[in-house]
XYZ file of C-alpha atoms in Angstrom:
337
model
C -51.106 113.558 63.961
C -48.545 110.745 64.261
C -48.114 108.473 67.256
C -44.740 106.780 67.660
C -44.403 103.735 69.873
C -41.560 101.429 70.816
C -42.675 98.376 68.827
C -40.834 98.391 65.485
C -42.078 94.912 64.512
C -45.689 95.886 63.972
C -46.468 97.553 60.617
C -47.019 101.298 60.537
C -50.612 102.391 60.000
C -52.319 105.357 58.354
C -55.890 106.040 59.500
C -57.704 107.835 56.673
C -60.908 109.745 57.402
C -62.937 111.536 54.716
C -65.119 114.293 56.117
C -67.823 116.494 54.659
C -69.432 118.896 57.151
C -68.832 116.477 59.992
C -68.473 118.784 62.976
C -71.359 117.159 64.842
C -69.401 113.893 65.162
C -65.783 114.657 64.211
C -64.580 115.629 67.720
C -65.583 112.211 69.104
C -63.877 110.420 66.223
C -60.627 112.344 66.721
C -60.761 111.753 70.473
C -61.062 108.028 69.818
C -58.029 107.981 67.517
C -55.987 109.382 70.400
C -57.065 106.562 72.727
C -55.804 103.741 70.515
C -53.678 101.074 72.204
C -51.842 100.076 69.023
C -48.234 99.283 69.897
C -46.868 100.295 66.502
C -46.634 103.679 64.807
C -49.756 105.233 63.327
C -50.825 108.514 61.777
C -54.238 110.067 61.178
C -55.016 111.780 57.864
C -58.225 113.744 57.480
C -59.341 114.544 53.925
C -61.693 117.525 53.945
C -64.083 116.907 51.047
C -65.210 120.494 50.545
C -66.648 121.084 54.024
C -68.242 124.433 54.803
C -68.645 123.933 58.564
C -64.996 124.280 59.563
C -64.280 120.542 59.887
C -60.853 120.844 58.296
C -59.874 123.891 60.318
C -60.948 122.188 63.540
C -58.802 119.116 62.828
C -55.802 121.295 61.926
C -56.129 123.220 65.184
C -55.904 119.897 66.997
C -52.677 119.057 65.166
C -53.999 116.620 62.581
C -52.802 116.329 59.007
C -55.554 117.716 56.777
C -55.767 117.497 52.987
C -58.382 119.639 51.280
C -60.217 118.981 48.023
C -63.387 120.186 46.354
C -66.386 117.966 47.073
C -65.847 114.726 45.132
C -67.174 112.162 47.564
C -65.638 109.843 50.171
C -64.221 107.348 47.667
C -62.012 109.915 45.959
C -61.153 111.446 49.340
C -59.944 108.080 50.587
C -57.806 107.620 47.472
C -56.217 111.021 48.079
C -55.510 110.045 51.668
C -53.970 106.739 50.577
C -51.681 108.484 48.099
C -50.412 110.711 50.913
C -50.139 107.970 53.549
C -46.850 106.873 55.078
C -48.155 103.735 56.734
C -47.709 100.208 55.432
C -51.356 99.522 56.243
C -54.308 101.751 55.416
C -57.157 101.898 57.909
C -60.358 103.535 56.690
C -63.130 104.799 58.913
C -65.782 107.533 58.816
C -66.126 110.839 60.607
C -69.320 109.655 62.336
C -67.586 106.694 63.965
C -66.107 106.413 67.460
C -63.337 103.831 67.604
C -62.937 101.396 70.479
C -59.424 101.671 72.043
C -58.261 98.381 70.501
C -59.774 99.117 67.072
C -56.478 99.450 65.163
C -54.899 96.538 67.020
C -57.764 94.180 66.184
C -58.385 95.426 62.646
C -54.744 95.059 61.605
C -54.213 91.719 63.360
C -55.347 89.573 60.383
C -52.800 91.340 58.160
C -49.919 90.130 60.307
C -50.322 87.025 58.146
C -48.559 87.828 54.835
C -51.209 86.197 52.622
C -53.995 88.418 53.991
C -54.424 91.788 52.255
C -57.560 93.189 53.861
C -59.879 93.000 56.838
C -63.389 94.087 57.812
C -64.297 95.371 61.262
C -67.751 95.965 62.734
C -69.865 98.845 63.904
C -72.386 98.997 66.689
C -74.871 101.592 67.873
C -76.224 102.505 71.293
C -78.947 104.731 69.849
C -82.455 104.388 71.249
C -84.185 105.498 68.049
C -86.267 102.730 66.425
C -84.882 103.263 62.912
C -81.292 103.192 64.167
C -82.022 99.989 66.086
C -83.431 98.296 63.003
C -80.329 99.258 61.011
C -78.192 97.686 63.719
C -80.267 94.500 63.510
C -79.707 94.476 59.734
C -75.936 94.733 60.015
C -75.811 92.028 62.680
C -77.491 89.702 60.201
C -74.622 90.299 57.801
C -72.013 89.871 60.535
C -73.508 86.481 61.407
C -72.817 85.377 57.831
C -69.284 86.786 57.861
C -68.472 84.920 61.068
C -69.253 81.665 59.263
C -67.331 82.555 56.103
C -63.738 81.454 55.613
C -62.927 84.731 53.840
C -64.883 87.889 53.002
C -65.274 89.724 49.703
C -67.360 92.714 50.775
C -65.632 95.277 53.000
C -67.256 98.490 54.184
C -64.988 101.465 54.737
C -66.394 102.429 58.121
C -63.976 99.787 59.431
C -61.600 98.589 56.720
C -57.913 97.801 56.479
C -55.791 97.147 53.370
C -52.126 96.774 52.599
C -51.127 100.065 51.015
C -49.115 98.489 48.223
C -52.033 96.254 47.220
C -54.508 99.124 47.463
C -52.471 101.432 45.240
C -51.459 98.705 42.779
C -55.125 97.959 42.175
C -56.183 101.534 41.588
C -58.029 102.230 44.834
C -61.728 103.054 44.893
C -63.630 103.689 41.674
C -65.853 106.773 41.359
C -68.230 104.918 39.021
C -70.131 103.157 41.785
C -72.158 104.274 44.773
C -70.821 101.327 46.798
C -67.222 101.944 45.798
C -65.942 100.120 48.873
C -67.870 96.962 48.002
C -66.721 97.118 44.376
C -63.077 97.372 45.385
C -63.196 94.399 47.741
C -65.032 92.323 45.121
C -62.378 93.321 42.593
C -59.604 92.100 44.894
C -61.423 88.874 45.692
C -61.834 88.020 42.001
C -58.059 88.321 41.623
C -57.510 85.777 44.373
C -56.605 88.111 47.228
C -57.671 86.950 50.694
C -59.508 89.162 53.176
C -60.775 88.272 56.632
C -63.481 89.356 59.053
C -62.194 90.994 62.254
C -65.201 90.929 64.623
C -63.246 92.341 67.587
C -62.376 95.534 65.666
C -65.335 97.597 66.812
C -66.439 101.172 66.334
C -69.551 102.965 67.431
C -71.516 104.401 64.525
C -74.300 106.971 64.156
C -77.109 105.266 62.202
C -79.939 107.025 60.425
C -82.753 108.039 62.743
C -85.069 109.434 60.083
C -87.260 106.754 58.494
C -87.404 108.475 55.104
C -83.621 108.931 54.951
C -83.308 105.232 55.674
C -85.698 104.413 52.806
C -83.887 106.795 50.460
C -80.608 105.083 51.281
C -82.094 101.666 50.447
C -83.529 102.991 47.184
C -80.151 104.388 46.140
C -78.311 101.197 47.049
C -80.691 99.119 44.935
C -80.447 101.592 42.054
C -76.650 101.459 41.910
C -76.590 97.683 42.253
C -77.376 97.521 38.520
C -73.995 99.009 37.635
C -72.267 96.650 40.063
C -74.069 93.607 38.635
C -73.151 94.662 35.107
C -69.470 94.319 35.978
C -69.922 91.316 38.289
C -73.029 89.467 37.013
C -72.214 86.421 39.128
C -72.951 88.477 42.237
C -76.657 88.218 41.506
C -76.574 84.585 42.628
C -73.243 84.097 44.417
C -73.203 86.978 46.897
C -72.317 85.085 50.069
C -72.493 88.209 52.238
C -76.108 89.122 51.368
C -78.890 86.804 52.567
C -80.696 85.255 49.597
C -83.965 85.994 51.386
C -83.576 89.702 50.543
C -83.636 88.975 46.810
C -86.388 86.388 47.163
C -88.502 88.887 49.067
C -88.198 91.336 46.171
C -89.446 88.704 43.722
C -92.291 87.529 45.954
C -93.527 91.027 46.813
C -93.350 92.063 43.138
C -95.483 89.068 42.194
C -97.966 89.864 44.961
C -98.306 93.423 43.664
C -98.606 92.293 40.035
C -101.346 89.786 40.799
C -103.118 92.339 42.984
C -103.319 94.709 40.013
C -104.371 91.860 37.719
C -107.045 90.972 40.259
C -108.834 94.201 39.432
C -109.714 92.588 36.116
C -109.629 88.865 36.954
C -110.787 87.855 40.403
C -108.769 84.631 40.489
C -105.534 86.643 40.505
C -106.394 87.975 43.960
C -105.882 84.484 45.392
C -102.370 84.406 43.917
C -101.708 87.879 45.287
C -102.738 86.657 48.732
C -100.579 83.551 48.359
C -97.460 85.568 47.532
C -98.240 88.026 50.331
C -98.309 85.124 52.777
C -95.026 83.788 51.389
C -93.500 87.230 51.877
C -94.625 87.288 55.510
C -93.080 83.854 56.010
C -89.781 85.229 54.685
C -89.794 87.879 57.431
C -90.116 85.367 60.270
C -86.464 84.172 60.506
C -85.257 87.769 60.810
C -87.839 88.557 63.478
C -86.969 85.429 65.430
C -83.249 86.204 65.394
C -83.792 89.809 66.465
C -86.143 88.773 69.300
C -83.173 87.795 71.472
C -81.616 91.260 71.177
C -84.496 93.708 70.722
C -88.084 92.551 71.145
C -89.661 95.787 69.922
C -87.661 95.747 66.694
C -88.527 92.063 66.295
C -92.230 92.920 66.392
C -91.831 95.894 64.045
C -89.409 94.218 61.651
C -92.082 92.928 59.205
C -93.095 96.554 58.608
C -89.482 97.656 58.163
C -88.737 94.719 55.885
C -91.784 95.463 53.752
C -90.824 99.127 53.369
C -87.219 98.171 52.641
C -88.247 95.656 50.013
C -90.533 98.162 48.274
C -87.612 100.605 48.060
C -85.359 97.851 46.728
C -87.908 97.015 44.020
C -88.376 100.596 42.863
C -84.661 101.379 43.047
C -83.720 98.237 41.140
C -86.371 98.877 38.479
C -85.291 102.504 38.067
C -81.684 101.365 37.776
C -82.536 98.913 34.994
C -84.436 101.589 33.074
C -81.704 104.198 33.421
C -78.938 101.754 32.590
C -80.743 100.688 29.413
C -81.125 104.369 28.461
C -77.478 105.106 29.220
C -78.139 107.686 31.897
C -77.952 108.123 35.672
C -80.709 110.036 37.438
C -79.829 109.187 41.056
C -76.765 110.752 42.642
C -74.087 108.426 43.897
C -73.632 108.415 47.643
C -70.192 109.782 46.865
C -71.787 112.819 45.252
C -73.243 113.968 48.575
């Protein structure tokens, strides 16, 4: 579907949406693309990544351009969409998002400056589920950091915009990584490209509501971080988008567990285990305090969520190190569905 407007000054835009069995949310996403107030020309391209629930057929019936491929994951699907896009700017979002009416306008605004090649929007959730609310609190912590940053180097494709020529010239998303969107934006940043945060470009997102799916997601992210750190080792200490407390919490909780085990044989180690456990609890306080203003229940529960998250990070990271050293991959990439 292509929308033509009178304004010929604004760059043309291609909205690219990968979808895999997304019928539960796709209608809302497509409805939201039709409500956009963007004054320039834009098209919507849906890449059906091997769906079996009729997602592609549904979009075609509504008049949208649909490209079909066997299931290869959202990264490859986005690359296919980019290669078939007519717009000067590529806007990426997901089939479980619902775009605010000014989403395209606000997301593309930073790229009206010629030196800017990419932008990052935001997602929000109105879900009442406790897990979904904690995830929203997590992402707001990251957005707080991005608001203070002069530029960004970590762009998520639920709300991303790139210049098409820059995207294609740099090879698009890699299928080596689980976080292919993060890897691509880091790759651009290392080459000196500038990308900005666009906090007014908002879309509603469906967060996980199942606690175990949330934990599995965290485990997988930590696992695949090993491959990302291998290519960009400096990210272990210079990741300005990720709070250092998350990494410190992994170290502290690992030490607490190690000394707890050692305490079974040497009683003095139990005191060190207790010490590191207390330090870990202290690390959770700033997050809880910040969340208190927005969601008091999640603030109270956040130490439990943070503990579970950190445990998954530790096991995922450790498994990633082992597998990388053995030259194998035992956890599917998120792109592998």
